[in-house]
Coordinates of C-alpha atoms (C1' of nucleotides) in Angstrom, one line a residue:
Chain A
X1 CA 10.3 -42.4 20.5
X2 CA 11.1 -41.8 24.2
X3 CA 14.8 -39.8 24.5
X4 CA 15.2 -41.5 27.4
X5 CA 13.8 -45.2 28.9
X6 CA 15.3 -47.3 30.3
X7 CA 17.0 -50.1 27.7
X8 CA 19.2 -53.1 28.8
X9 CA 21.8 -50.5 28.8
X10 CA 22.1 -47.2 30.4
X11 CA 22.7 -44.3 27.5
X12 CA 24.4 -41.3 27.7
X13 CA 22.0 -38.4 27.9
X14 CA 22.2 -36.6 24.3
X15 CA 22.2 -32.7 24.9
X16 CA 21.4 -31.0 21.5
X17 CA 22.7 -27.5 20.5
X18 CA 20.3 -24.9 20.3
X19 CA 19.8 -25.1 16.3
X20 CA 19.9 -28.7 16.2
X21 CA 16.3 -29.0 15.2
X22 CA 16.2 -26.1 12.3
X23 CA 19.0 -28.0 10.8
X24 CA 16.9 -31.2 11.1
X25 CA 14.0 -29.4 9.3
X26 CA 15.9 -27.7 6.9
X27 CA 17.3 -31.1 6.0
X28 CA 13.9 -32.6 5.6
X29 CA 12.9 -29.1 3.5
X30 CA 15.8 -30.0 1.3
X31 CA 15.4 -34.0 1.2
X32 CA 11.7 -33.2 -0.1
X33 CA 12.7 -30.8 -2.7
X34 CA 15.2 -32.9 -4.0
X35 CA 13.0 -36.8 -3.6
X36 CA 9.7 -34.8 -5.4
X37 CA 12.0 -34.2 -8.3
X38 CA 13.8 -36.9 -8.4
X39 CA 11.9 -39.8 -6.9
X40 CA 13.4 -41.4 -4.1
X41 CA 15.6 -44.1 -5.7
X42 CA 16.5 -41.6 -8.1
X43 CA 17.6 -39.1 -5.5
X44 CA 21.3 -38.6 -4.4
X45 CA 21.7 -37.8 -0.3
X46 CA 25.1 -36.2 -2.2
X47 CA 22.2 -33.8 -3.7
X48 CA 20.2 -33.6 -0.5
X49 CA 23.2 -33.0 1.9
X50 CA 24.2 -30.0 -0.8
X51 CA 20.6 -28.6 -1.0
X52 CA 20.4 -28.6 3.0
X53 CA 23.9 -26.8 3.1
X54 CA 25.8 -29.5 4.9
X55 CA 28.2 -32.4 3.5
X56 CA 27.6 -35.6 2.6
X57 CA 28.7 -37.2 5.9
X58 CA 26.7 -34.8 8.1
X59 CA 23.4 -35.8 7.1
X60 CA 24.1 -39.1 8.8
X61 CA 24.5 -37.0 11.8
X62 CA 21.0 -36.8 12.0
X63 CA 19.4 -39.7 10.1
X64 CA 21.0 -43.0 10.0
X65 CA 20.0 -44.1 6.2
X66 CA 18.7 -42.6 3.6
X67 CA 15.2 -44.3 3.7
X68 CA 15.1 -42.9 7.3
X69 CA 15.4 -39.5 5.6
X70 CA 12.0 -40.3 3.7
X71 CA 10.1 -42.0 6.3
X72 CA 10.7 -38.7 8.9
X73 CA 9.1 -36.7 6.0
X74 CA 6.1 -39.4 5.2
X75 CA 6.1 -40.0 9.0
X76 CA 5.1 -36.3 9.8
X77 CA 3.5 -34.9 6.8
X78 CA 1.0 -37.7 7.0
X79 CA 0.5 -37.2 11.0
X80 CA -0.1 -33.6 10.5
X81 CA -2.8 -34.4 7.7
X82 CA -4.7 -36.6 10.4
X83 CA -4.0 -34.2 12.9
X84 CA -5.2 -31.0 11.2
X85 CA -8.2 -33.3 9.7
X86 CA -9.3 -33.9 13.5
X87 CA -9.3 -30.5 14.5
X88 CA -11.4 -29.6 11.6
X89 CA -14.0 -32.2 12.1
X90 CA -14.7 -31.5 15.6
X91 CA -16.2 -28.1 14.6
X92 CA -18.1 -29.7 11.7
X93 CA -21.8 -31.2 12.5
X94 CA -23.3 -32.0 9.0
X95 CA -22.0 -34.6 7.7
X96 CA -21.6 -32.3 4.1
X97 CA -19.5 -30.1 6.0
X98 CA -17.5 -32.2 7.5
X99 CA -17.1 -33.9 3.6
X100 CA -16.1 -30.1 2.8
X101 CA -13.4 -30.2 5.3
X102 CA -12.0 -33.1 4.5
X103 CA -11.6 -31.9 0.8
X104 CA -10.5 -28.2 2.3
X105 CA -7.7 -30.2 4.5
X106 CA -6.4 -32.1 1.6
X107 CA -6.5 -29.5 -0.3
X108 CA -4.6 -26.8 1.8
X109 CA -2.5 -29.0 2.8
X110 CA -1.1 -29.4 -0.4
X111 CA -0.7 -26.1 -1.6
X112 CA 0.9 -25.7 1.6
X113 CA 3.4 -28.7 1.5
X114 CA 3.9 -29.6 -2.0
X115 CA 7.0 -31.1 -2.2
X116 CA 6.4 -33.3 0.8
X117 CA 2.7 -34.0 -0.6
X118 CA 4.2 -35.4 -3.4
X119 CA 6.9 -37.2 -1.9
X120 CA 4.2 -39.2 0.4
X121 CA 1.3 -39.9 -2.7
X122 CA 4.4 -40.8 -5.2
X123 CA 7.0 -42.4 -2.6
X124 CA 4.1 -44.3 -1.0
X125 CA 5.8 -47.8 -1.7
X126 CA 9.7 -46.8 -1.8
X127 CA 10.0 -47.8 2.1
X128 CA 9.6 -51.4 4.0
X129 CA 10.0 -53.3 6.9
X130 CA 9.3 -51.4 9.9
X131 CA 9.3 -47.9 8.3
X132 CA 6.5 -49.0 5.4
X133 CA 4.4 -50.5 8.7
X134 CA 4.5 -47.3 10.7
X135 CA 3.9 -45.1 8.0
X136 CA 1.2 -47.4 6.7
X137 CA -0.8 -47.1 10.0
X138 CA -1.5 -43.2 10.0
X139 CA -2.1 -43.8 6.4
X140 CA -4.9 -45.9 7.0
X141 CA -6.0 -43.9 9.9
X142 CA -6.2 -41.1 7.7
X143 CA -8.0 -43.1 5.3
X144 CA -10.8 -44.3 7.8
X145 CA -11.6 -41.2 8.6
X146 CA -12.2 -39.9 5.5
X147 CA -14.0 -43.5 5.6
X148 CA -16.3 -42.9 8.2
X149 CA -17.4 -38.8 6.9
X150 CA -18.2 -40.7 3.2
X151 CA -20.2 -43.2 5.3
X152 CA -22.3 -40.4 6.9
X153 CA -22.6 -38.8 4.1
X154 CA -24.0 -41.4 2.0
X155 CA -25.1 -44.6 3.7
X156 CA -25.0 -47.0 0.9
X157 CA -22.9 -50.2 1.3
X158 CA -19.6 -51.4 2.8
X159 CA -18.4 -51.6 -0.6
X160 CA -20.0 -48.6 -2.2
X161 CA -18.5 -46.3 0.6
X162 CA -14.9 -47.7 0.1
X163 CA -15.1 -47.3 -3.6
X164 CA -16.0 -43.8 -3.7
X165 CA -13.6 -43.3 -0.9
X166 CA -11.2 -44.4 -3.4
X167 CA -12.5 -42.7 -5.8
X168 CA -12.1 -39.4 -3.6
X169 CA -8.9 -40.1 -2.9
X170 CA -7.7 -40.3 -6.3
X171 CA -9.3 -37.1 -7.2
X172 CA -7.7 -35.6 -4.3
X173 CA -3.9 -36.9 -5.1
X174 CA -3.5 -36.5 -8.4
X175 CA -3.6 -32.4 -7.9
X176 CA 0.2 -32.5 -8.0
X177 CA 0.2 -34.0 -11.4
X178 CA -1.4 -30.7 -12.8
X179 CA -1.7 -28.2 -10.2
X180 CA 0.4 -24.8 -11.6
X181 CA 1.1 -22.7 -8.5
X182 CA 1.9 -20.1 -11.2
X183 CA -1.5 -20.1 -12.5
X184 CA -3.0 -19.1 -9.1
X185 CA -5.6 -20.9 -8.4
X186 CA -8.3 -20.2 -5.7
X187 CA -8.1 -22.8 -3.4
X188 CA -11.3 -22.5 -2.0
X189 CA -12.9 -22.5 -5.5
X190 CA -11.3 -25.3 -6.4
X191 CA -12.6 -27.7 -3.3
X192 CA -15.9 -26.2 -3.2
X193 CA -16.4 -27.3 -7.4
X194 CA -14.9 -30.6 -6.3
X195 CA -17.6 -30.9 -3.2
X196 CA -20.7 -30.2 -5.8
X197 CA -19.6 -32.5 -8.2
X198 CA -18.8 -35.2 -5.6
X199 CA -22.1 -34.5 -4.0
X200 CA -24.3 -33.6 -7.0
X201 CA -22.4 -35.2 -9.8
X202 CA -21.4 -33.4 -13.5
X203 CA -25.5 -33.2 -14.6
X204 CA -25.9 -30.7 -12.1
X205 CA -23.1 -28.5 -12.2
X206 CA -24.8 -25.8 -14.4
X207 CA -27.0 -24.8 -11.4
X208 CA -25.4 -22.3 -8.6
Chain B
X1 CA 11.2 -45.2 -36.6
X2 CA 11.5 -45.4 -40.6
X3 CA 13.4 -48.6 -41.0
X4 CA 14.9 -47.6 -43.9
X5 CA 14.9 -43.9 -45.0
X6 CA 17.8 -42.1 -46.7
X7 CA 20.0 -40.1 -44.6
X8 CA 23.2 -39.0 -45.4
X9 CA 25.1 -42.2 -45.2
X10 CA 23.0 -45.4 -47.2
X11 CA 22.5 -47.7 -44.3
X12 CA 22.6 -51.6 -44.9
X13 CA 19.1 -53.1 -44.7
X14 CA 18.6 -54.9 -41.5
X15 CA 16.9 -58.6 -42.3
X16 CA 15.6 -59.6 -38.8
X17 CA 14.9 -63.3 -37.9
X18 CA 11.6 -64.5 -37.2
X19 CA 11.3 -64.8 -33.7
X20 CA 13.1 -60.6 -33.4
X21 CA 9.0 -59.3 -32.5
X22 CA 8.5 -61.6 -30.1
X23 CA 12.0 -61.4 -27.9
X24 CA 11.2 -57.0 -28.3
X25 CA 7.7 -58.2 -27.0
X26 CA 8.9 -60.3 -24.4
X27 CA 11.7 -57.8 -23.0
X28 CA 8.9 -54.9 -23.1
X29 CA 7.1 -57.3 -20.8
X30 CA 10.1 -58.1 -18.6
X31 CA 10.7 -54.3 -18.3
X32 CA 7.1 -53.6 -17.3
X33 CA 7.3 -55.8 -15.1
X34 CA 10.4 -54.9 -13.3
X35 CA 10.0 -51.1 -13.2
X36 CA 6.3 -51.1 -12.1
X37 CA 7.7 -53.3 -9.4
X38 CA 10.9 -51.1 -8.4
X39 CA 10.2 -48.0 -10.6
X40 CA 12.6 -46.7 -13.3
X41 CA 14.8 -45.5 -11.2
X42 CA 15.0 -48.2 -8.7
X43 CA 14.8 -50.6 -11.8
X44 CA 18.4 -52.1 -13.3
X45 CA 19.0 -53.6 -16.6
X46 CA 20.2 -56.3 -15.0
X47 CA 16.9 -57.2 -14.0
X48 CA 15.4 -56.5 -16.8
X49 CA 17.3 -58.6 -18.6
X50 CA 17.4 -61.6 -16.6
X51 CA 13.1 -61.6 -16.4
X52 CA 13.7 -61.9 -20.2
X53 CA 15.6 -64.4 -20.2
X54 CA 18.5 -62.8 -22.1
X55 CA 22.0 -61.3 -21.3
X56 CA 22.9 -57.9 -20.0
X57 CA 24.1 -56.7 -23.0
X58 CA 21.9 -58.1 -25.0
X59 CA 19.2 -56.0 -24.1
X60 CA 21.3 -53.0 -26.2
X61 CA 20.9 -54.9 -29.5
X62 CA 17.1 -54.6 -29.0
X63 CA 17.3 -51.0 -27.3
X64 CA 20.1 -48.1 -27.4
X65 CA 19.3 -47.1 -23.8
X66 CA 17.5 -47.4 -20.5
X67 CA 15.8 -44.5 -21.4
X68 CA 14.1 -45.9 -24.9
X69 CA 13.0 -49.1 -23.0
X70 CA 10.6 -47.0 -21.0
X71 CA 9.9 -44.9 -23.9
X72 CA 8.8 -47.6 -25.7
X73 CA 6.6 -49.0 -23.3
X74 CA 4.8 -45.5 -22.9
X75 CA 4.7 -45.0 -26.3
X76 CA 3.0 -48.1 -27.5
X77 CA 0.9 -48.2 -24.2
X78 CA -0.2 -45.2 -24.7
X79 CA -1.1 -45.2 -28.4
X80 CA -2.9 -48.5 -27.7
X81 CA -4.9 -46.5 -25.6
X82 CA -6.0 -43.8 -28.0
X83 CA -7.1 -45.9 -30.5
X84 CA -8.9 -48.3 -28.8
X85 CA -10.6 -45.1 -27.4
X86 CA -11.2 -43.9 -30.5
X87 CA -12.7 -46.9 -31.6
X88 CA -15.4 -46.9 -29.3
X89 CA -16.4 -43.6 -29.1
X90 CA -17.3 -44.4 -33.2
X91 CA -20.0 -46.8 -32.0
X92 CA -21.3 -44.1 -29.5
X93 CA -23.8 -41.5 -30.1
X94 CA -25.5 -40.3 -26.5
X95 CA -22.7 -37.9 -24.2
X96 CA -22.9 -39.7 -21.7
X97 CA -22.7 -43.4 -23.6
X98 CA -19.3 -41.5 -24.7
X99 CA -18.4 -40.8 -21.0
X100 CA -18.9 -44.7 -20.4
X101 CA -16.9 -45.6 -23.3
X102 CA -13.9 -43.4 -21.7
X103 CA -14.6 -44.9 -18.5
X104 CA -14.7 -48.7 -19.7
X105 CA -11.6 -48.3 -21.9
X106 CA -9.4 -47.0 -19.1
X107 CA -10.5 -49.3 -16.2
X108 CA -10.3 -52.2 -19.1
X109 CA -6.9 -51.1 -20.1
X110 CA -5.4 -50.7 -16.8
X111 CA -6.8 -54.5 -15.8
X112 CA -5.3 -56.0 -19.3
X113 CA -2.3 -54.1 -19.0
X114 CA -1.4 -53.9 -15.0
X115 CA 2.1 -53.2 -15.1
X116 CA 2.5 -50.9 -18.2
X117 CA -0.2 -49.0 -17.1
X118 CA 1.4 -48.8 -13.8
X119 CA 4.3 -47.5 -15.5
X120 CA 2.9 -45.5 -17.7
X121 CA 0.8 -43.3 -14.7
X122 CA 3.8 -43.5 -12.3
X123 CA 6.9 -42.4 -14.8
X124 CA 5.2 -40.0 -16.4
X125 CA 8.1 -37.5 -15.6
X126 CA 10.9 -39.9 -15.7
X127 CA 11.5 -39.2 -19.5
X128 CA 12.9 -36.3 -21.0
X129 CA 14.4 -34.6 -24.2
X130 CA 12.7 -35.9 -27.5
X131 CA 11.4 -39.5 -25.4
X132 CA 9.5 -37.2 -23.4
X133 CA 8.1 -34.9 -25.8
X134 CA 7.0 -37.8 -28.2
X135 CA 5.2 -39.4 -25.4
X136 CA 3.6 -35.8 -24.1
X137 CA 1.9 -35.2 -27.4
X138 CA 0.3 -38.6 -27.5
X139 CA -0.8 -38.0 -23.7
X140 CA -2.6 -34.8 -24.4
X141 CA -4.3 -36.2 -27.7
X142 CA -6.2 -38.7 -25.2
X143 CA -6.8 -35.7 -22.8
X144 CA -8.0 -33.9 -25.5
X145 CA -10.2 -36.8 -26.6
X146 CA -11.8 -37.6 -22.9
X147 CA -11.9 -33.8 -22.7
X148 CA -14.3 -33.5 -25.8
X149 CA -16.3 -35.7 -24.3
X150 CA -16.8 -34.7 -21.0
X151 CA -17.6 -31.3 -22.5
X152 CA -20.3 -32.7 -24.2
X153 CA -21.7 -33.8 -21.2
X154 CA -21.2 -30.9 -19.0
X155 CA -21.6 -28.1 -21.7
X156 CA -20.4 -25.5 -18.8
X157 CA -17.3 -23.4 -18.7
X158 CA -13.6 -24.2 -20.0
X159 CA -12.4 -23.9 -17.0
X160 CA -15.1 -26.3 -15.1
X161 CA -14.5 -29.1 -18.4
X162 CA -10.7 -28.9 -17.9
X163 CA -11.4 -29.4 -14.0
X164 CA -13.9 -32.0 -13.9
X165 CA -11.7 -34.0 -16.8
X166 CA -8.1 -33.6 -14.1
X167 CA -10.5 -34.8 -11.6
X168 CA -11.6 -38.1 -13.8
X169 CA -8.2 -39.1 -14.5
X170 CA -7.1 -39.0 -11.0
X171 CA -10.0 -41.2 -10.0
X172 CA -9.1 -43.8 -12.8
X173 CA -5.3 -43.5 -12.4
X174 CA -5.5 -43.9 -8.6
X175 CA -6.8 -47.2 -9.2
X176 CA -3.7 -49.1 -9.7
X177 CA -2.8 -48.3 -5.7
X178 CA -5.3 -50.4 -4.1
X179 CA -6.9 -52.6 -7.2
X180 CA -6.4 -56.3 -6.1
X181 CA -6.5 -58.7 -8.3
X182 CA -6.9 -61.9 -6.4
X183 CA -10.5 -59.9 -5.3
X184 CA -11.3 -60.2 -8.9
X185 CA -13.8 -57.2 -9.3
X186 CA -16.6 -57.3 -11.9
X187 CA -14.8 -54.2 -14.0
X188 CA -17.6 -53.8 -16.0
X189 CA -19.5 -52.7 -12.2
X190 CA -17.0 -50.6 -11.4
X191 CA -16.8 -48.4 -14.0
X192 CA -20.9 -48.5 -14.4
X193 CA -21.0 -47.3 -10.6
X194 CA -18.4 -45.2 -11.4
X195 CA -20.0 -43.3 -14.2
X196 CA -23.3 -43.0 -11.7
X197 CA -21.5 -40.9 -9.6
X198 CA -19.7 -38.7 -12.1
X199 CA -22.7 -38.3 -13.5
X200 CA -25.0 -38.1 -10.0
X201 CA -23.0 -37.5 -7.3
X202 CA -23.2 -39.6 -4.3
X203 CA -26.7 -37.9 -2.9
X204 CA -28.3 -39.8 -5.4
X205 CA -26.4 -43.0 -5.2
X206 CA -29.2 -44.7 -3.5
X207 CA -31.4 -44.9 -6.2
X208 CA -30.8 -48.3 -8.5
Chain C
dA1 C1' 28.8 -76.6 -47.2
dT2 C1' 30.1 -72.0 -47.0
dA3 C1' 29.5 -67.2 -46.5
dT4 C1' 27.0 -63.7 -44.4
dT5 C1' 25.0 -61.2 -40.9
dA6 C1' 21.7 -61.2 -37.2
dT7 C1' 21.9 -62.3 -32.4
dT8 C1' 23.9 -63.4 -28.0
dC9 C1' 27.3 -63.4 -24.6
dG10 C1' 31.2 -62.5 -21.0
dA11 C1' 34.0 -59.3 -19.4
dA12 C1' 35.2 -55.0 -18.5
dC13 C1' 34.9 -49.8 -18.1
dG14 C1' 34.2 -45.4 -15.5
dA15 C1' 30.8 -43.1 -12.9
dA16 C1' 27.8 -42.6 -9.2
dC17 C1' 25.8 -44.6 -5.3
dG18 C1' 25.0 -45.2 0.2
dT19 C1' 27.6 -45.5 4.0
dT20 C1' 31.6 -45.3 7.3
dC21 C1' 35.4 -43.3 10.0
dG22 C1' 38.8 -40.6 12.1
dA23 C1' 40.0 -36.0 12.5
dT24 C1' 38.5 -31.4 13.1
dT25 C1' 35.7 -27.5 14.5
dC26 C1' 32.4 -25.4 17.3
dA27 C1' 29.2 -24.5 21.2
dT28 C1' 28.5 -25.0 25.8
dA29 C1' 29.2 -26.3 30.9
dG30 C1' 32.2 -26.1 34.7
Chain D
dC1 C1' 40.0 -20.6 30.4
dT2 C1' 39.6 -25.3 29.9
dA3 C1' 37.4 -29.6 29.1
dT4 C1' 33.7 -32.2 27.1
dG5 C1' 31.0 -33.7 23.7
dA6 C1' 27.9 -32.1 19.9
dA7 C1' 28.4 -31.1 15.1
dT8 C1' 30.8 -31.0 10.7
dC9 C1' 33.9 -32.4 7.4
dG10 C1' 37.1 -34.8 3.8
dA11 C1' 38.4 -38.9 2.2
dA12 C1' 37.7 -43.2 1.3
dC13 C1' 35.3 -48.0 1.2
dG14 C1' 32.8 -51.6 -1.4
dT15 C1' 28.8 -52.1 -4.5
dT16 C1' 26.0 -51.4 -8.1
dC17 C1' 24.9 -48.9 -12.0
dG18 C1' 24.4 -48.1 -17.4
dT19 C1' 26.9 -48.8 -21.2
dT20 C1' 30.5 -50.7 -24.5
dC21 C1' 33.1 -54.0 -27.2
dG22 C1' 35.1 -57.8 -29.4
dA23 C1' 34.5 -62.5 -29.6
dA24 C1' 31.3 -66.4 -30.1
dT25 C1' 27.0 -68.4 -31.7
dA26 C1' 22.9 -69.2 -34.5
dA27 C1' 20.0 -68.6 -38.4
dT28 C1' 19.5 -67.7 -43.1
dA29 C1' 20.8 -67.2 -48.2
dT30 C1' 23.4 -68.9 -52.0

DNA sequence: ATATTATTCGAACGAACGTTCGATTCATAG
DNA sequence: CTATGAATCGAACGTTCGTTCGAATAATAT
């Protein structure tokens, strides 16, 4: 990740133009567009390079495969979860409210990101080798925390926290298989309804 | 899917040998197989037909396309589903014994039926035209059915039945990323505990 | 046994794919 | 202004893809 160390061989200092990085961006803007349409085998970097406004050739300026191209996007949409996830916890101290913010995080982070959300829940298992491992790290990170919160939260078992954990998490991810941007919905609304029914299941829900 | 209805021209009756069902049978299972493992993208009829023990081409005296493989296997998967659904829910009379029933049925399904489950959750989108549209309306009669249900349970607003059923199928269609079956769960447990928190919430899931 | 037709196969087609490469353009440093 | 290297491009490579087709085989009916 270093720009620079020192290797067995000396490199040659790269010196990057001033919009190399909006071009990199843009490219990953497009690449998501076009892999959460498509799916990632099914996606052309012919379709990528002309969605990003570059040809073909160029985007292996900046990325030297196509399944680099998805692992930059998994690699920092999935960072930025855990990241953002952190922050919010630190200002939480009941362990309901720091359930809420896990569900808000998830949540917003989706209606914020949605091609890229989709690309790392549906592309989960398109990569290998070294990119699957890295990827899979943060994942699991990510999923340990959410771990622990569920753990405060209810105290049961090993295995009873996992399962609802998993449960959770499917909840949580399958929002791109229905969620209608068009139709508007509150986000808000929609984490807090999931919150009470996690927490006080479907009987309940009448109250409040 | 009339074997012999009149169009315009007369068609000569097709006499199929005995052991036609079980070659369709055993390419459906070869093709289930392969595209839950690479996706249906990712998947080649090459594969396909070597897992099934027959030649490239012969796969297109069973099937006219790519396309109608994985339309078949959604289409049979998915009306298997419905009426085994339906089935149950005639021996049910409580809400929430029909909430159990839906539960049951789709974790049982998914562990009898790993792969085309698999590829019926993941490639829901990777049909389209008159494949797709077949398979939609099949889809949304079991969403209407689990929907019905959960209603009766809940008895709150559309809006929170139509929620708290997209929330259900995430949880059960989740399961096929991190069920293992060399752990060999008891799937009867799972989807009893998994009913106690639908119906509880987690707060509660001390009790029992 | 012979005719019929359902079934299988090998070989090939054109299209699309990911990737490479040398030439060319552009921005920046001196 | 000139030189340097970053950035872009067009064209092509070799592979793999879905699909087709005519010939060969296997099963059945007469």
């Amino acid at each position: 990740m270093a720009t620079d160390s020192s290797g067995t061989e000396s490199k040659p200092p790269v010196r990057h133009h001033d919009n190399y990085e909006k071009r990199l961006s843009l490219i990953l803007k497009a690449a998501s567009k076009i892999i959460a349409r498509d799916g990632f085998a099914g996606a052309s970097v012919r379709d990528v390079a002309a969605k990003g406004k570059i040809g073909l050739s160029g985007i292996y300026y900046y990325f030297e495969s196509k399944d680099e191209l998805l692992y930059a996007i998994q690699r920092h949409s999935f960072s930025t979860l855990v990241s953002l996830l952190k922050e919010r916890l630190e200002t939480c101290y009941s362990p309901e409210d720091k359930l809420k913010a896990v569900i808000d995080n998830h949540f917003q982070f989706f209606v914020k990101n949605r091609d890229e959300f989709r690309v790392c829940v549906h592309e989960m298992e398109s990569l290998s080798g070294k990119y699957y491992k890295t990827v899979l790290k943060i994942r699991q990170e990510y999923f340990q925390l959410v771990r622990g919160v569920i753990d405060e939260v209810l105290r049961g078992s090993k295995d009873e926290t996992d399962l609802t954990a998993l449960f959770l998490f499917g909840s949580l991810n399958w929002v791109y298989m229905w969620y209608d941007p068009e139709k508007n919905y509150d986000v808000d609304k929609l984490s807090s309804q999931y919150l009470r029914v996690l927490l006080n299941g479907i009987n309940k829900s009448q109250e409040l």
